[in-house]
Amino acid sequence: MKKTVTVYPVIVDRLISNPGIGFTAAPGLMNELDDVYDNRGVKQAKYKFTKDSKTYNHPDCKVFFCSARWKDVEVAKGVYRWEVLEEKLDYAKSLGCTAVVRCSPYALSEDDDIPQWFRKDYPDEPEFPFWRIDPGTTPYVEYWADFIRAFAERFDGHPVISSVDMTIVGAWGEGGGTEFLEPEQIRRITDAYLDGFKLTPLQALLHDPISIKIITDRKAKVGFRVDCLGDMGGFHGEKWSHMTDFYPQNIQNFQMGDAWKTAPVLFEACWHMNDWYLQGWDIDYIIEESLKWHISSFNNKGTIVPEPWKENIERWLKKMGYRFELRKFTYDAEAKAGGELRVEGLWANVGVAPVYNRYPLVVRLAGNDHTYTLPSTEDIRGWLPDQDILWAETFTLPAEIREGEYRLEIGIETGVKEVGNVKLAIEGYRDGYYPMGNIAVKGG
C-alpha cells in the first residue's frame, strides 16, 4: 500500500481579493492621495482596509466595470473599432482586475447618441424618456442584434472578461422601455447574446418579466444584475423601496431565485453608499439581503465607504462571491516517472456563490530547476456554497520527469499574469500557488 502524506492547511479569516468578485475597483481612490472626498465633495479622514491596500477609504478589488458605447465601436455599418474595448480591458488588466463588460446602445446626452450612420437615416427621436431611437419603427433591433453577434464572435471566452451584461434597449442599456417592445423583438436581441456567448458568463437586467421569461424559456445559464442596491425608501419613503419590495418579490416572480447557481448576480449602488449612511439606512440589513440573493460583485461607483461601516463591509466581503477553504489534503508520498499520483482534497466554499469562469485547478511539482503542471479535470464551477466538496483525482506523471524531490503545490489559475491566480482562504500563498509538502519522484 502506498505511503501518503496528509496536510491540514491553516484557515485564514482575513480579507482576500479574487477575480470577478467583491467591490468593483475605484481607481480614483488608489495610490498616494493628498486628500479623500466623499461623493458630495466633503473631505474625509483617510484610512485603508488593510496595511498593504492600494486604495483609500475603499477595499482593494480585482473586478473592474468596462463600458463601451455602440457609436464608438461600430463606426460604419459592419465596421468595428474593437480596440476601443480592448484598451479598456488592458486598463482593467493593468489594475490586476478582470472586467464586467457592458456595451450599451446609447445614453441620454447628444454625445452618447446612436451611431452617426444610423442617425443619418433616422433623424427623428421618440418622446419616450429613455429612448434615443424607436425600436418599433426603425431597424434598431436588427442592427443591435448584429452588433451583439459581432461582439460575441470577437470576445467570447476573453480571459480578462469575467461576465457580460445583456443590454436590450434604453439609456446605458439599463432596460428603460423594454416592456414596450414586442416579444419577438426582445427575443432577437437575447438570442444574439445566448447564441454568441458560450464561454463568457452573462447577466440580464432584472427589469421586466417579459424579457426575463424569454431568457429563462431558453433554459440558458444567465444571472442577473440590478442597479439600485441599498434603496430603503429614497423614492417613495416608507411606501415602497427596492430593498423591501422590488428585489425580494421579483427575484422570485421572475423565477430567478436559482440563477446564481450557474451565472453571476451583480448589484450597483443606488446613489452612493455614503448617501445610505447619511440617510441612516441599516447597512446590515442591506448586506444580509444581498447575501441571501447570492451576490458576487457590487459596483460602489468608485466612491468611499464610510469609515464607521468599515467592519460591516469587511464582513460582507468575506462572504461575497466564492471563498475557498482547503480543509484537508492527502497525496502519495512518492511516485514514479510515467506512473500515477493520487491526491484527495476536502474543500469548502464559505462564500455565497460559485466561481463562474472555467479556471483550471492544477497540481504542480516544483524542483530540480523544473516545474511540471498537472491540470485537473475537476470543474470548480460546480463547487456551491454550504457543501463539503471532496476532490479525488489520479494524475499520470510525465515520463520525462527527472528523478528527485519536488515540492507539491496546488493552485487555481486564471491564465492572466496581471490578474494572478485565485487566492484560497488558507495560509501559504507563494507566487500564485500553495505548497502542500514534498514528494519523491523516482525514475520510471
XYZ file of C-alpha atoms in Angstrom:
444
model
C 0.000 0.000 0.000
C 1.350 3.402 -0.964
C 2.546 5.735 1.761
C 0.601 9.011 1.830
C 1.012 12.469 3.302
C -1.933 14.308 4.861
C -1.932 18.073 5.397
C -4.428 20.228 7.293
C -3.950 23.765 5.937
C -4.359 26.731 8.276
C -7.610 28.548 7.500
C -7.467 32.375 7.465
C -10.212 34.883 8.219
C -8.623 37.936 6.600
C -9.776 39.817 3.514
C -8.664 38.329 0.204
C -9.317 39.768 -3.251
C -10.200 37.478 -6.131
C -11.136 37.848 -9.797
C -14.746 38.568 -10.659
C -15.984 39.132 -7.108
C -16.134 41.824 -4.462
C -16.404 45.569 -4.962
C -15.533 46.998 -8.356
C -12.253 48.874 -8.424
C -12.042 52.557 -7.515
C -9.046 53.947 -9.458
C -9.726 57.480 -8.217
C -9.008 56.354 -4.655
C -5.834 54.418 -5.470
C -2.159 55.120 -4.893
C -0.928 58.150 -2.959
C -3.603 60.780 -2.361
C -3.261 64.045 -0.507
C -6.943 64.173 0.371
C -10.021 61.978 0.115
C -13.521 63.325 -0.525
C -16.936 61.728 -0.407
C -19.427 61.824 -3.279
C -20.721 65.204 -2.057
C -17.274 66.801 -2.046
C -16.795 66.696 1.720
C -13.245 65.944 2.834
C -12.863 62.689 4.789
C -10.155 61.280 7.022
C -8.031 58.789 5.090
C -7.957 55.121 6.060
C -7.214 51.737 4.478
C -8.866 48.345 4.824
C -5.503 46.575 5.194
C -1.945 47.758 5.740
C -0.915 46.872 2.185
C -4.060 48.226 0.471
C -3.572 50.277 -2.676
C -6.927 52.002 -2.191
C -8.008 54.594 0.368
C -11.428 54.505 2.078
C -12.438 51.594 -0.136
C -11.451 47.919 -0.360
C -8.948 46.714 -2.928
C -10.655 44.941 -5.809
C -9.994 42.506 -8.630
C -13.006 43.318 -10.803
C -13.484 46.411 -12.958
C -16.514 47.760 -14.804
C -15.881 48.375 -18.543
C -18.458 50.228 -20.593
C -18.393 50.891 -24.332
C -20.861 52.831 -26.485
C -22.161 51.430 -29.744
C -21.321 54.608 -31.666
C -17.664 54.453 -30.610
C -17.227 50.847 -31.731
C -19.333 50.404 -34.887
C -18.153 53.435 -36.839
C -19.883 52.320 -40.057
C -22.409 49.550 -40.589
C -20.463 46.335 -40.029
C -17.152 48.183 -39.410
C -15.919 47.785 -35.832
C -13.176 49.504 -33.835
C -12.786 46.777 -31.218
C -9.642 48.477 -29.959
C -11.982 50.833 -28.052
C -12.961 47.931 -25.811
C -9.567 46.223 -25.902
C -7.935 49.361 -24.481
C -10.367 49.340 -21.569
C -9.715 45.655 -20.948
C -5.982 46.347 -20.981
C -6.541 49.067 -18.374
C -8.529 46.641 -16.205
C -5.692 44.130 -16.559
C -3.145 46.786 -15.571
C -5.085 47.207 -12.309
C -4.918 43.435 -11.742
C -8.632 43.106 -12.454
C -10.959 41.050 -14.551
C -13.787 43.035 -16.149
C -17.563 43.126 -16.184
C -18.370 44.438 -19.666
C -21.394 46.350 -20.856
C -21.796 47.531 -24.448
C -24.712 49.960 -24.445
C -26.679 51.290 -27.432
C -26.818 54.916 -26.260
C -27.277 57.159 -23.224
C -29.171 60.402 -22.687
C -26.815 63.135 -23.884
C -26.243 64.160 -27.501
C -22.672 62.903 -27.195
C -23.987 59.437 -26.345
C -26.300 59.052 -29.330
C -26.733 56.010 -31.558
C -24.062 55.613 -34.281
C -23.921 58.508 -36.716
C -24.514 56.277 -39.735
C -27.761 55.095 -38.090
C -28.838 58.599 -37.030
C -28.321 59.904 -40.557
C -31.056 57.629 -41.891
C -33.392 58.131 -38.906
C -33.101 61.709 -37.602
C -36.301 61.686 -35.515
C -36.125 60.880 -31.832
C -39.065 59.396 -29.883
C -40.695 61.152 -26.955
C -40.170 58.172 -24.667
C -37.766 59.428 -21.945
C -35.186 56.615 -22.084
C -35.044 56.007 -25.841
C -32.999 57.845 -28.423
C -34.386 55.749 -31.265
C -37.731 53.985 -31.652
C -37.096 50.209 -31.922
C -40.549 49.654 -33.383
C -40.302 51.952 -36.412
C -36.598 51.605 -37.249
C -34.169 48.691 -37.825
C -32.814 49.129 -34.282
C -33.467 45.520 -33.269
C -31.792 44.123 -36.386
C -28.800 46.456 -36.134
C -28.288 45.985 -32.386
C -28.539 42.182 -32.688
C -25.942 42.288 -35.487
C -23.643 44.269 -33.197
C -24.066 41.788 -30.340
C -23.276 38.837 -32.600
C -20.084 40.555 -33.752
C -19.234 41.444 -30.143
C -19.639 37.806 -29.057
C -17.658 36.474 -32.004
C -14.736 38.679 -31.019
C -14.824 38.473 -27.207
C -16.492 35.239 -26.059
C -14.024 33.499 -23.767
C -11.750 36.546 -23.447
C -9.541 35.793 -20.401
C -9.960 39.255 -18.859
C -13.768 39.356 -19.116
C -15.460 37.824 -16.079
C -19.016 38.432 -17.365
C -21.103 40.452 -19.841
C -24.274 42.470 -19.286
C -27.158 41.653 -21.628
C -28.358 45.080 -22.783
C -31.562 45.240 -24.811
C -32.746 48.831 -25.031
C -32.783 52.079 -23.081
C -30.260 54.627 -21.848
C -26.987 52.977 -20.784
C -28.611 49.685 -21.770
C -30.438 49.689 -18.431
C -33.715 48.454 -19.860
C -35.884 51.567 -19.902
C -38.886 50.749 -22.111
C -38.136 47.058 -22.582
C -41.719 46.321 -21.630
C -42.953 48.264 -24.686
C -41.135 46.030 -27.167
C -42.794 43.123 -28.917
C -41.667 39.753 -27.505
C -40.175 38.779 -30.868
C -38.055 41.938 -30.862
C -36.724 41.114 -27.420
C -36.083 37.518 -28.464
C -33.978 38.545 -31.468
C -31.674 40.521 -29.202
C -31.464 38.000 -26.366
C -30.853 35.175 -28.852
C -27.875 37.101 -30.206
C -26.343 37.028 -26.712
C -27.291 33.447 -25.872
C -26.169 32.045 -29.221
C -22.945 34.043 -29.227
C -21.620 33.825 -25.671
C -20.983 30.171 -24.916
C -17.956 30.594 -22.641
C -18.294 34.007 -21.006
C -20.980 34.234 -18.277
C -23.958 36.535 -18.865
C -26.269 38.516 -16.621
C -29.581 40.132 -17.584
C -31.163 43.207 -16.081
C -33.874 42.232 -13.606
C -36.224 44.773 -15.157
C -39.392 43.270 -16.618
C -40.997 39.815 -16.607
C -41.282 39.545 -20.402
C -37.574 39.726 -21.233
C -36.620 37.522 -18.283
C -39.203 34.895 -19.281
C -37.840 34.860 -22.838
C -34.382 34.209 -21.395
C -35.478 31.579 -18.867
C -37.555 29.783 -21.516
C -34.255 29.102 -23.282
C -33.069 27.415 -20.080
C -29.892 29.420 -20.507
C -27.287 29.940 -17.795
C -27.915 33.630 -17.180
C -27.607 35.551 -13.931
C -28.962 38.991 -13.201
C -27.889 42.489 -12.336
C -29.799 45.287 -10.636
C -28.860 48.921 -10.345
C -30.333 50.175 -7.080
C -28.973 48.154 -4.190
C -29.343 49.957 -0.889
C -32.532 51.890 -1.620
C -34.528 51.738 1.618
C -37.085 54.368 0.657
C -35.329 57.064 -1.333
C -38.057 57.252 -3.971
C -41.331 56.743 -2.096
C -40.449 56.890 1.583
C -41.847 54.029 3.648
C -44.415 53.093 0.985
C -42.028 51.317 -1.393
C -38.338 50.584 -1.867
C -36.125 48.386 -3.997
C -34.771 46.538 -0.955
C -38.069 45.704 0.717
C -40.381 45.434 -2.292
C -38.928 45.157 -5.791
C -35.988 42.799 -5.287
C -37.372 40.203 -2.852
C -40.605 39.932 -4.836
C -39.323 39.961 -8.379
C -36.336 37.682 -7.942
C -38.977 35.073 -7.195
C -41.722 36.375 -9.522
C -39.287 36.319 -12.454
C -38.134 32.800 -11.453
C -34.534 33.911 -10.970
C -34.119 32.618 -7.420
C -31.750 29.834 -8.529
C -29.988 31.733 -11.323
C -26.944 32.261 -9.066
C -26.080 28.554 -9.223
C -24.808 28.856 -12.799
C -24.341 32.599 -13.526
C -23.416 35.725 -11.554
C -25.594 38.098 -9.548
C -24.322 41.687 -9.651
C -25.568 44.802 -7.883
C -24.874 48.502 -8.317
C -25.392 51.111 -5.611
C -28.497 53.249 -5.662
C -26.959 56.737 -5.396
C -23.827 56.129 -3.238
C -23.070 54.190 -0.079
C -22.292 57.488 1.628
C -25.881 58.557 0.909
C -27.141 55.407 2.635
C -25.040 56.352 5.655
C -26.306 59.931 5.767
C -29.895 58.668 5.437
C -29.352 56.369 8.412
C -30.274 53.224 6.485
C -29.496 49.833 8.016
C -26.286 48.622 6.368
C -26.505 45.174 7.972
C -29.970 44.630 6.531
C -28.724 45.645 3.083
C -25.755 43.294 3.401
C -27.768 40.312 4.628
C -30.365 40.679 1.887
C -27.680 40.831 -0.810
C -26.008 37.718 0.595
C -29.359 35.950 0.624
C -29.603 36.779 -3.089
C -26.079 35.299 -3.607
C -24.271 38.462 -4.670
C -20.921 38.057 -6.430
C -19.988 41.661 -7.125
C -21.008 45.158 -6.036
C -20.426 48.344 -8.042
C -19.833 51.077 -5.465
C -19.314 53.635 -8.265
C -15.745 54.290 -7.165
C -16.745 56.295 -4.099
C -15.846 55.986 -0.435
C -17.021 53.545 2.187
C -17.995 55.491 5.333
C -15.374 54.631 7.956
C -17.930 53.696 10.670
C -19.082 50.930 8.313
C -15.602 49.520 7.670
C -16.104 46.371 9.795
C -19.548 45.754 8.294
C -18.076 45.905 4.799
C -15.212 43.585 5.758
C -17.759 41.008 6.902
C -19.654 41.478 3.631
C -16.550 40.979 1.510
C -15.653 37.744 3.284
C -18.949 36.243 2.113
C -19.455 37.935 -1.258
C -18.941 35.589 -4.208
C -16.774 32.493 -3.698
C -14.276 31.856 -0.925
C -12.495 28.512 -0.997
C -11.057 26.811 2.071
C -8.963 23.669 1.668
C -9.612 21.783 4.905
C -7.587 18.612 4.257
C -5.211 17.430 1.548
C -3.750 13.936 1.062
C -1.278 12.801 -1.587
C 1.087 9.936 -2.390
C 4.448 10.408 -0.673
C 6.280 9.112 -3.732
C 5.567 8.391 -7.399
C 7.376 7.172 -10.492
C 8.071 8.950 -13.752
C 5.285 7.915 -16.097
C 3.377 6.489 -13.124
C 0.359 7.601 -11.138
C -0.016 10.242 -8.448
C -3.162 10.150 -6.316
C -4.446 13.254 -4.496
C -7.506 13.976 -2.389
C -8.736 17.318 -1.110
C -11.604 18.224 1.192
C -12.821 21.709 0.299
C -15.486 24.159 1.438
C -16.876 27.185 -0.361
C -17.716 29.541 2.512
C -18.893 32.340 0.237
C -22.424 32.642 -1.127
C -21.790 31.859 -4.802
C -19.646 29.631 -7.011
C -16.961 30.788 -9.395
C -18.431 31.150 -12.893
C -15.308 31.151 -15.071
C -13.629 27.893 -16.053
C -10.428 28.440 -14.099
C -8.349 25.237 -14.029
C -7.390 23.630 -10.740
C -3.814 22.342 -11.038
C -1.227 20.324 -9.151
C 2.384 21.421 -9.647
C 5.623 19.616 -8.922
C 8.428 22.143 -8.467
C 12.094 21.217 -8.050
C 15.343 20.300 -9.779
C 15.114 23.556 -11.750
C 11.974 22.196 -13.416
C 8.265 22.663 -12.764
C 5.632 20.254 -14.035
C 1.980 21.306 -14.123
C -0.764 18.680 -13.930
C -4.179 20.133 -14.877
C -7.151 18.661 -13.060
C -10.312 17.518 -14.795
C -12.330 18.972 -11.904
C -14.764 21.744 -12.902
C -14.721 24.030 -9.875
C -17.739 25.946 -11.192
C -19.777 23.209 -9.521
C -18.393 23.996 -6.055
C -21.509 25.505 -4.492
C -21.618 27.067 -1.021
C -22.510 25.182 2.152
C -21.397 21.786 0.878
C -18.493 19.513 1.699
C -16.572 19.134 -1.544
C -14.392 16.050 -1.996
C -11.904 16.258 -4.834
C -10.158 12.983 -5.608
C -8.057 12.510 -8.730
C -5.267 10.391 -10.131
C -2.672 12.079 -12.334
C -0.171 10.445 -14.673
C 3.296 11.941 -14.286
C 5.270 12.812 -17.441
C 7.576 10.013 -18.495
C 10.416 12.523 -18.866
C 10.145 13.983 -15.346
C 13.515 13.997 -13.621
C 14.120 11.868 -10.569
C 14.375 13.717 -7.280
C 12.448 15.516 -4.573
C 9.781 18.015 -5.558
C 7.570 20.489 -3.775
C 3.921 19.597 -4.434
C 1.758 22.681 -4.871
C -1.844 23.369 -5.779
C -3.383 26.416 -7.426
C -6.320 27.758 -9.399
C -5.031 29.519 -12.498
C -6.668 32.451 -14.296
C -4.277 32.410 -17.245
C -3.690 36.182 -16.923
C -0.390 37.122 -15.293
C -1.514 40.599 -14.254
C -4.660 39.260 -12.581
C -2.875 36.396 -10.845
C -4.273 33.123 -9.606
C -7.263 32.659 -7.332
C -6.366 33.041 -3.669
C -7.580 30.480 -1.174
C -8.595 31.259 2.397
C -5.574 29.383 3.752
C -2.026 30.254 4.732
C 0.943 29.682 2.440
C 0.295 31.660 -0.751
C 3.516 31.644 -2.754
C 3.690 33.145 -6.238
C 0.157 32.054 -7.034
C 0.308 28.544 -5.558
C 0.078 26.806 -2.182
C 2.821 24.328 -1.184
C 1.400 21.185 0.405
C 4.654 19.327 1.110
C 7.390 17.314 -0.573
C 7.127 14.282 -2.835
C 9.857 11.882 -4.012
C 9.816 11.088 -7.723
C 11.732 8.017 -8.885
C 12.751 7.009 -12.378
C 10.215 5.096 -14.431
